[in-house]
PDB file of C-alpha atoms in Angstrom:
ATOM      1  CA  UNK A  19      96.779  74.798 104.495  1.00  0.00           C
ATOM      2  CA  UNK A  20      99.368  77.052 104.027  1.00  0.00           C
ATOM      3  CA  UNK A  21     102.258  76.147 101.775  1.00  0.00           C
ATOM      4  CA  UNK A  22     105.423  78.222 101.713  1.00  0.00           C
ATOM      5  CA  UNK A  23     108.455  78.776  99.156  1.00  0.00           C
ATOM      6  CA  UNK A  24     111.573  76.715 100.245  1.00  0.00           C
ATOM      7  CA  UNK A  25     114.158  78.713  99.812  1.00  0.00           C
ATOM      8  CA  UNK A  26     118.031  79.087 100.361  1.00  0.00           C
ATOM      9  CA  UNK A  27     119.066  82.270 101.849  1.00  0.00           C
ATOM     10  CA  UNK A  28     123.090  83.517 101.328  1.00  0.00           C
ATOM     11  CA  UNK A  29     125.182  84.546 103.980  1.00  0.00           C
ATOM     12  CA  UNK A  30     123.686  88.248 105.021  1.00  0.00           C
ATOM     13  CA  UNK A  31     125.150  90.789 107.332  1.00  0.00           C
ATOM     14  CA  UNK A  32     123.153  92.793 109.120  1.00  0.00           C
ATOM     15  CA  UNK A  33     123.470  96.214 110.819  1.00  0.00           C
ATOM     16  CA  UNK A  34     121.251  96.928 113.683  1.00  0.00           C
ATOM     17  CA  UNK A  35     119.893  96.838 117.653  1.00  0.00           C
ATOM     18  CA  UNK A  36     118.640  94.499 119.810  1.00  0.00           C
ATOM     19  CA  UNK A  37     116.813  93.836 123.048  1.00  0.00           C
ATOM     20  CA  UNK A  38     115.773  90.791 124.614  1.00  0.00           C
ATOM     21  CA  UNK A  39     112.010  90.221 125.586  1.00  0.00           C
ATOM     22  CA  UNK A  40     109.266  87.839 125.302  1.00  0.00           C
ATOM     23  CA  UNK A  41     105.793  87.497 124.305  1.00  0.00           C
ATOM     24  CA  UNK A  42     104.164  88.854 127.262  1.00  0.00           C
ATOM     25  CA  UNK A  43     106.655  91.925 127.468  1.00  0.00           C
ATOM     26  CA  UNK A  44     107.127  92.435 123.843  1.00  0.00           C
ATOM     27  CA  UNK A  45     109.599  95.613 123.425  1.00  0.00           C
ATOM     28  CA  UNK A  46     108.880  95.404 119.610  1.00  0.00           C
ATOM     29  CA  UNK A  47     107.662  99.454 119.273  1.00  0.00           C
ATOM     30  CA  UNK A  48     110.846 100.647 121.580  1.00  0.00           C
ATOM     31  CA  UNK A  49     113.287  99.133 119.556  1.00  0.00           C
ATOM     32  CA  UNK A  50     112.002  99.956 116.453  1.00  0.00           C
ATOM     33  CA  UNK A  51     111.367 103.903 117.610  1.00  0.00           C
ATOM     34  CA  UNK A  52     115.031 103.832 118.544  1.00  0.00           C
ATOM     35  CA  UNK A  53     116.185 102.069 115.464  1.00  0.00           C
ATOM     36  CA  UNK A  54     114.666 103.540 112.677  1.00  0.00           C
ATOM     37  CA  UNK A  55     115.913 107.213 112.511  1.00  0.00           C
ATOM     38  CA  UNK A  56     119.211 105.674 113.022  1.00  0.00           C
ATOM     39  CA  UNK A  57     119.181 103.751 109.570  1.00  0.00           C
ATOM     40  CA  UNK A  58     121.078 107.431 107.783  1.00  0.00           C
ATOM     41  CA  UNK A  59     124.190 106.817 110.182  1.00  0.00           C
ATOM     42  CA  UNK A  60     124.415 103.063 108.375  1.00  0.00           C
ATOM     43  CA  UNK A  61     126.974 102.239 105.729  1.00  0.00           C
ATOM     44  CA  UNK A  62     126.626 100.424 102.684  1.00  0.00           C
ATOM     45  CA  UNK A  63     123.182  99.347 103.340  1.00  0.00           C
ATOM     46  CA  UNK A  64     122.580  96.931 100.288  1.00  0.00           C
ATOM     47  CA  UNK A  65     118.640  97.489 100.352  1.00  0.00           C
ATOM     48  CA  UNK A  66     116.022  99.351 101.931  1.00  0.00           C
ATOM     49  CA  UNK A  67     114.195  96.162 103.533  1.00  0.00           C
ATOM     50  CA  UNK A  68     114.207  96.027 107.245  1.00  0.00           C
ATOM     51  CA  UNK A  69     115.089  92.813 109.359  1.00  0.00           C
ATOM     52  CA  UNK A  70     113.437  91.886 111.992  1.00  0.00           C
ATOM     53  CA  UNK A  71     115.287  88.719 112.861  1.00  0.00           C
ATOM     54  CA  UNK A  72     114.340  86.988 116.403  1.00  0.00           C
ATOM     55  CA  UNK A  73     117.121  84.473 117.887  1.00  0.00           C
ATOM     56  CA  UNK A  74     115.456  81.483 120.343  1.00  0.00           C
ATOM     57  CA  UNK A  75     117.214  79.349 122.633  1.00  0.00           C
ATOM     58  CA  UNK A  76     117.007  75.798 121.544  1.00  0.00           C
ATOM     59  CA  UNK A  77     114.580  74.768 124.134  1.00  0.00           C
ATOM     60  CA  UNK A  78     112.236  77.543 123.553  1.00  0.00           C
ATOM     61  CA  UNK A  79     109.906  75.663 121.060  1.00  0.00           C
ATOM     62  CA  UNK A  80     109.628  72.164 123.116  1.00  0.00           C
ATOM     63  CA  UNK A  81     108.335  74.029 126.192  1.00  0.00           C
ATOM     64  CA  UNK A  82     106.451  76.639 124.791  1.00  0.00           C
ATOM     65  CA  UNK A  83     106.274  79.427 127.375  1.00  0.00           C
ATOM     66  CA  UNK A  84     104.747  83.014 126.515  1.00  0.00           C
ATOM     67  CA  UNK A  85     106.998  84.110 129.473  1.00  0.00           C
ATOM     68  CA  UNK A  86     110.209  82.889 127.399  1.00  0.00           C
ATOM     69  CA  UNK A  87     112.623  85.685 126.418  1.00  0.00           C
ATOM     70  CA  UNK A  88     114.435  85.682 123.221  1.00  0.00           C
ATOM     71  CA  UNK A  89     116.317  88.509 121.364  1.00  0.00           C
ATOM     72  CA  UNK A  90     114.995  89.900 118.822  1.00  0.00           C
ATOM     73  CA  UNK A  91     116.593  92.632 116.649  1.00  0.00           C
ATOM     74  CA  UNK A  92     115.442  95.522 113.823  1.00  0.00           C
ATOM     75  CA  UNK A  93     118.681  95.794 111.486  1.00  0.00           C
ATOM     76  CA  UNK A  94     119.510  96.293 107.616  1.00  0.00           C
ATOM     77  CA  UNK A  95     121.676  93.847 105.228  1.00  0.00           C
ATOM     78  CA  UNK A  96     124.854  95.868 104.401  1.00  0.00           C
ATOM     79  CA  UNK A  97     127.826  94.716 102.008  1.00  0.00           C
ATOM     80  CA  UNK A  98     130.281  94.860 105.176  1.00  0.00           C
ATOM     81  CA  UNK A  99     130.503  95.883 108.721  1.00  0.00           C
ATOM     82  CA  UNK A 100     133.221  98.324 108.303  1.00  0.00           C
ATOM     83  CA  UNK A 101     132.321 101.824 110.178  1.00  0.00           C
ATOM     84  CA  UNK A 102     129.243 100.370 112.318  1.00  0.00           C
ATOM     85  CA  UNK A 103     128.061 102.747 114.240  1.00  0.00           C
ATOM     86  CA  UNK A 104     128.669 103.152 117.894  1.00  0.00           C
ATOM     87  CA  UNK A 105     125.208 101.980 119.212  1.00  0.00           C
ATOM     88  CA  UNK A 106     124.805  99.349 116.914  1.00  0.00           C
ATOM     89  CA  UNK A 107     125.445  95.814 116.585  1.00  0.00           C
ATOM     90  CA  UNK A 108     126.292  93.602 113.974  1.00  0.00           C
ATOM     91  CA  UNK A 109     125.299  90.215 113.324  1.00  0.00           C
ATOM     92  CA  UNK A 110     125.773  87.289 110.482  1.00  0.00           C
ATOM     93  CA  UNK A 111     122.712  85.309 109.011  1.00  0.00           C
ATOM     94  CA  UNK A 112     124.525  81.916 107.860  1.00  0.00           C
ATOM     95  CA  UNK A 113     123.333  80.754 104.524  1.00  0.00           C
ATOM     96  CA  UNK A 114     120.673  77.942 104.911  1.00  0.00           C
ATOM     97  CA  UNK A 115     117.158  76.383 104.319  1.00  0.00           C
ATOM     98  CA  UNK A 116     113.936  78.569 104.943  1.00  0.00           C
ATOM     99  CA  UNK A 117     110.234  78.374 104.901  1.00  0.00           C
ATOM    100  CA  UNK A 118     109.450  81.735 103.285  1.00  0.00           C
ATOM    101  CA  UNK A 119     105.892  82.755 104.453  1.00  0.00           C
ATOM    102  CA  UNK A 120     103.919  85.855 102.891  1.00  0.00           C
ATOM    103  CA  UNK A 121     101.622  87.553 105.965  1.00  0.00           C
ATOM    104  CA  UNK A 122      99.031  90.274 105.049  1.00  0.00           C
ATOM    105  CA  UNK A 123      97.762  91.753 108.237  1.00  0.00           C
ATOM    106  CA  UNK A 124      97.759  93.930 111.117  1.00  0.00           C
ATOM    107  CA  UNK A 125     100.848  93.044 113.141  1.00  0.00           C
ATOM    108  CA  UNK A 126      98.165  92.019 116.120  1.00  0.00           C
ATOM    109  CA  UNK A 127      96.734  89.221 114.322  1.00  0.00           C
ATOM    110  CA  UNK A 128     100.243  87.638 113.328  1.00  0.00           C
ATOM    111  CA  UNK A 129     100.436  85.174 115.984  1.00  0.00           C
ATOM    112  CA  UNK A 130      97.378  83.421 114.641  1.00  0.00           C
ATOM    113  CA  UNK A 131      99.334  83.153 111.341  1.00  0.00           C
ATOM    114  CA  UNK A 132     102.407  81.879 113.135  1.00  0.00           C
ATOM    115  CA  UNK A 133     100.368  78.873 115.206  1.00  0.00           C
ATOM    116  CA  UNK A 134      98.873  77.856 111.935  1.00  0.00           C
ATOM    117  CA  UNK A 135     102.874  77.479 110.535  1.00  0.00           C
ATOM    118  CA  UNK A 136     104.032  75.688 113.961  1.00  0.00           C
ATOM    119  CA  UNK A 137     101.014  73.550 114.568  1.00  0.00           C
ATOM    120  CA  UNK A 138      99.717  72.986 111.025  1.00  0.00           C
ATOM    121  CA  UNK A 139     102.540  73.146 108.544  1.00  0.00           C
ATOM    122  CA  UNK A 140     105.777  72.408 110.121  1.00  0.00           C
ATOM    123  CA  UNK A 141     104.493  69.107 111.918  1.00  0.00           C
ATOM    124  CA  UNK A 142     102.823  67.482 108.702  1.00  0.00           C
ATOM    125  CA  UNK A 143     105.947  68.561 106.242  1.00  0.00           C
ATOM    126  CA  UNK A 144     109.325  67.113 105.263  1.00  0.00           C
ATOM    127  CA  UNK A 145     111.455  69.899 107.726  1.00  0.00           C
ATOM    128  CA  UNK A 146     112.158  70.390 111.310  1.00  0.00           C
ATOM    129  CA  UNK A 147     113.378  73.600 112.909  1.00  0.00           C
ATOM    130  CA  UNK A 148     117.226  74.648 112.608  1.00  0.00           C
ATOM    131  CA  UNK A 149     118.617  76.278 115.171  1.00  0.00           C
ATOM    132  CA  UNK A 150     119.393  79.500 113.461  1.00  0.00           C
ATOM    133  CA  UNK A 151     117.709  82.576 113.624  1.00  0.00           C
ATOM    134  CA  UNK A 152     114.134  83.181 112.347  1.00  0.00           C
ATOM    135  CA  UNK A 153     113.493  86.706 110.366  1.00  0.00           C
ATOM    136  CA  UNK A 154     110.843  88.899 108.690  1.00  0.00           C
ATOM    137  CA  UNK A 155     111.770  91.306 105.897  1.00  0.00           C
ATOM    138  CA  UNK A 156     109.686  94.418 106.088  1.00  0.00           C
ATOM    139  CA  UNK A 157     109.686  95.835 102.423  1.00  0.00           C
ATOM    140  CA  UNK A 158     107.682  97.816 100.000  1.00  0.00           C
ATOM    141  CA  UNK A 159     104.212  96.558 100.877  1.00  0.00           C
ATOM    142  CA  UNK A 160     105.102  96.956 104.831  1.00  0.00           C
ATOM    143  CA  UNK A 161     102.598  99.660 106.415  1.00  0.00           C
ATOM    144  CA  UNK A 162     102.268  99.504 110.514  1.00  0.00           C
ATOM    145  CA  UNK A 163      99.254  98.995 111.820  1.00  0.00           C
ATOM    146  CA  UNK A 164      97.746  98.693 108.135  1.00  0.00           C
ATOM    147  CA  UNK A 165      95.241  96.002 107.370  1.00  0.00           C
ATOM    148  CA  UNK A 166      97.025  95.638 103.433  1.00  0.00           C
ATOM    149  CA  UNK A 167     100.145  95.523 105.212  1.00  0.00           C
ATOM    150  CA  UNK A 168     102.521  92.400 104.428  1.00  0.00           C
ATOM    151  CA  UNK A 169     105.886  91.145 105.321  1.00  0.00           C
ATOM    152  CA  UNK A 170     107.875  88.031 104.194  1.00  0.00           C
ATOM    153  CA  UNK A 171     108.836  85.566 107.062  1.00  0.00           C
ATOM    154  CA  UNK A 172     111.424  83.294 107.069  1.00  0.00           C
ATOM    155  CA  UNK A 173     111.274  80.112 109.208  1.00  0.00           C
ATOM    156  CA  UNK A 174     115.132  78.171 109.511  1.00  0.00           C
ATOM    157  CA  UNK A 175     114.405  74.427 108.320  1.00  0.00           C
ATOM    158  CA  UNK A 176     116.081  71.598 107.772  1.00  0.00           C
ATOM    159  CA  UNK A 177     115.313  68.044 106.524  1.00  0.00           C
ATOM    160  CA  UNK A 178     113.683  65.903 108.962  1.00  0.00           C
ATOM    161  CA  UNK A 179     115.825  63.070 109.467  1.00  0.00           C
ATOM    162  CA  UNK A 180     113.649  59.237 108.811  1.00  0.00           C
TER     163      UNK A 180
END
């Protein structure tokens, strides 16, 4: 069993593009290709981790659907969102509960490590899903396509209500 660190994340604003897509016709690679040699042109970046933060409609988890499209964008946490750049977005992470999940792997294999958190964890703990969006901070020990490779997931939970 996996157990995660429950943690409360601040209010974080983030810098950065988005596409929509789903699981079948995952766009992952072309956003990030167009994304990251555009980080220099970003303003008061606060730290050098990436965010890939994925927004899902509220009924995406009760019918699960590979099909489904979400959006999902790569962005940076920056101390305002004064001077964005033209082809850029911004968007606000509200402060709240998350399941913080370490994943060492190749980014092939995650959606193994993702079942075990939505079939395993989530359904025998104390939390349901929030309705906010889900992230993964790629940091220091991110490498593509690297075996060693980890990145930090966040999960949006709240209480479940008895």
């Amino acid at each position: 069993m996996i157990n995660p660190e429950i943690v409360t994340i601040p209010e974080t604003l983030l810098v950065g593009m988005h596409t929509n897509m789903s699981l079948t016709e995952n766009k992952t690679f072309n956003l990030f290709s167009a994304f990251m040699p555009q980080l220099s042109r970003i303003n008061n970046i606060i730290s050098p981790d990436v965010y890939e933060v994925i927004i899902y409609g509220e009924e995406y988890f009760q019918n699960f659907n590979p099909n489904t499209t979400f959006t999902k964008w790569a962005s940076v946490a920056v101390e305002n969102l004064e001077n964005t750049p033209k082809n850029m977005d911004t968007l606000k992470l509200k402060t709240g509960n998350y399941a913080k999940f370490i994943y060492k792997g190749l980014p092939q294999d995650i959606g193994n490590f993702m079942g075990l958190i939505f079939e395993n964890w989530l359904p025998h703990s104390e939390y349901i899903l929030d309705d906010r969006p889900h992230f993964n901070v790629l940091g220091d020990s991110y490498k593509p396509n690297h075996p060693e490779s980890e990145e930090v997931i966040f999960i949006p939970i709240k209480p479940k209500i008895p």
